[in-house]
Coordinates of N, CA and C in Angstrom, one line a residue:
M1 N -19.9 7.5 -13.9 CA -18.7 8.3 -13.4 C -17.4 7.6 -13.8
A2 N -16.5 8.4 -14.3 CA -15.3 7.9 -14.8 C -14.2 8.0 -13.6
I3 N -13.3 7.0 -13.6 CA -12.2 7.1 -12.7 C -11.0 7.3 -13.5
L4 N -10.3 8.5 -13.3 CA -9.2 8.9 -14.0 C -7.9 8.5 -13.3
V5 N -7.1 7.7 -13.9 CA -5.8 7.3 -13.3 C -4.7 7.7 -14.3
D6 N -3.6 8.3 -13.7 CA -2.5 8.6 -14.5 C -1.2 8.4 -13.6
A7 N -0.1 8.9 -14.1 CA 1.2 8.8 -13.4 C 1.2 9.5 -12.1
T8 N 0.3 10.4 -11.8 CA 0.3 11.1 -10.6 C -0.6 10.6 -9.5
T9 N -1.4 9.6 -9.9 CA -2.4 9.0 -9.0 C -1.7 8.3 -7.8
K10 N -2.2 8.6 -6.6 CA -1.7 8.0 -5.4 C -2.6 6.9 -4.9
V11 N -2.0 5.8 -4.4 CA -2.8 4.6 -4.1 C -2.5 4.2 -2.6
I12 N -3.6 3.8 -1.9 CA -3.5 3.3 -0.6 C -4.1 1.9 -0.6
C13 N -3.4 0.9 0.0 CA -3.8 -0.5 -0.1 C -4.5 -0.9 1.1
Q14 N -5.7 -1.6 0.9 CA -6.4 -2.1 2.0 C -6.0 -3.5 2.3
G15 N -5.7 -3.8 3.6 CA -5.2 -5.2 4.0 C -3.8 -5.4 3.6
I16 N -2.9 -4.4 3.7 CA -1.6 -4.4 3.2 C -0.7 -5.4 4.0
T17 N -1.0 -5.7 5.2 CA -0.1 -6.5 6.0 C -0.4 -8.0 5.8
G18 N -1.5 -8.3 5.1 CA -1.8 -9.7 4.8 C -1.0 -10.2 3.7
A19 N -1.0 -11.5 3.5 CA -0.2 -12.1 2.4 C -0.5 -11.6 1.0
Q20 N -1.8 -11.5 0.7 CA -2.2 -11.0 -0.6 C -1.9 -9.5 -0.8
G21 N -2.2 -8.7 0.3 CA -1.9 -7.3 0.2 C -0.4 -7.0 0.0
T22 N 0.4 -7.7 0.8 CA 1.8 -7.6 0.7 C 2.3 -7.9 -0.7
F23 N 1.9 -9.1 -1.3 CA 2.3 -9.5 -2.6 C 1.9 -8.5 -3.7
H24 N 0.7 -8.0 -3.6 CA 0.2 -7.1 -4.7 C 0.7 -5.7 -4.6
T25 N 1.0 -5.3 -3.3 CA 1.6 -4.0 -3.2 C 3.0 -4.0 -3.6
K26 N 3.8 -5.0 -3.3 CA 5.1 -5.1 -3.8 C 5.2 -5.1 -5.4
G27 N 4.3 -5.8 -6.0 CA 4.2 -5.8 -7.4 C 3.8 -4.5 -8.0
A28 N 2.9 -3.8 -7.4 CA 2.5 -2.5 -7.8 C 3.6 -1.5 -7.7
K29 N 4.4 -1.5 -6.6 CA 5.5 -0.6 -6.4 C 6.6 -0.9 -7.5
A30 N 6.8 -2.2 -7.8 CA 7.8 -2.6 -8.8 C 7.4 -2.1 -10.2
Y31 N 6.1 -2.0 -10.4 CA 5.6 -1.5 -11.7 C 5.6 0.0 -11.8
G32 N 5.8 0.7 -10.6 CA 5.9 2.1 -10.6 C 4.7 2.9 -10.1
T33 N 3.8 2.1 -9.5 CA 2.6 2.7 -8.8 C 3.0 3.5 -7.6
R34 N 2.4 4.7 -7.4 CA 2.7 5.6 -6.3 C 1.9 5.1 -5.1
C35 N 2.4 4.1 -4.4 CA 1.7 3.7 -3.1 C 2.1 4.6 -2.0
V36 N 1.1 5.1 -1.3 CA 1.4 6.1 -0.2 C 1.1 5.6 1.2
G37 N 0.6 4.4 1.3 CA 0.2 3.8 2.6 C -0.6 2.6 2.5
G38 N -1.0 2.1 3.7 CA -1.8 0.9 3.8 C -2.8 1.0 5.0
V39 N -3.8 0.2 4.9 CA -4.8 0.2 6.0 C -5.0 -1.3 6.4
T40 N -4.8 -1.5 7.8 CA -5.1 -2.8 8.4 C -5.6 -2.5 9.8
P41 N -6.8 -3.1 10.1 CA -7.4 -2.9 11.4 C -6.4 -3.2 12.6
G42 N -6.3 -2.3 13.5 CA -5.4 -2.5 14.7 C -4.0 -2.3 14.5
K43 N -3.5 -2.0 13.3 CA -2.1 -1.8 13.1 C -1.7 -0.4 12.8
G44 N -2.6 0.6 13.0 CA -2.3 2.0 12.7 C -1.1 2.5 13.5
G45 N -0.3 3.3 12.9 CA 0.9 3.8 13.6 C 2.1 2.9 13.6
T46 N 2.0 1.7 13.1 CA 3.1 0.8 13.1 C 3.8 0.8 11.7
T47 N 4.8 -0.1 11.5 CA 5.4 -0.2 10.2 C 5.2 -1.6 9.7
H48 N 5.3 -1.8 8.4 CA 5.1 -3.1 7.8 C 6.2 -4.0 8.1
P49 N 6.0 -5.3 8.4 CA 7.1 -6.2 8.8 C 8.0 -6.5 7.6
D50 N 7.6 -6.3 6.4 CA 8.4 -6.6 5.2 C 9.3 -5.3 4.9
A51 N 10.6 -5.5 4.8 CA 11.5 -4.4 4.6 C 11.2 -3.6 3.4
D52 N 10.7 -4.2 2.3 CA 10.4 -3.5 1.1 C 9.3 -2.6 1.2
L53 N 8.4 -2.8 2.2 CA 7.2 -1.9 2.4 C 7.3 -1.1 3.7
A54 N 8.4 -1.2 4.4 CA 8.5 -0.5 5.7 C 8.4 1.0 5.6
D55 N 8.6 1.6 4.4 CA 8.5 3.0 4.3 C 7.1 3.5 4.2
L56 N 6.1 2.6 4.0 CA 4.7 3.0 3.9 C 4.1 3.1 5.3
P57 N 3.4 4.2 5.6 CA 2.7 4.3 6.9 C 1.4 3.4 6.9
L58 N 1.1 2.8 8.1 CA -0.1 2.0 8.2 C -1.1 2.8 9.0
F59 N -2.4 2.6 8.7 CA -3.5 3.2 9.3 C -4.5 2.2 9.7
D60 N -5.4 2.5 10.7 CA -6.4 1.6 11.2 C -7.5 1.6 10.2

């Protein structure tokens, strides 16, 4: 099975509020990746503490 990725692909980050998730999501957004949200257990419905990622919704 092939995974097709292009400029319209939307990405959701697992573990976005952790140090590694925050670092890599910031880098991906700077590169132009269409990040649409993040997943972290227990933090659904809140916002990311980092101002650069506060526009992304968080899910459980």
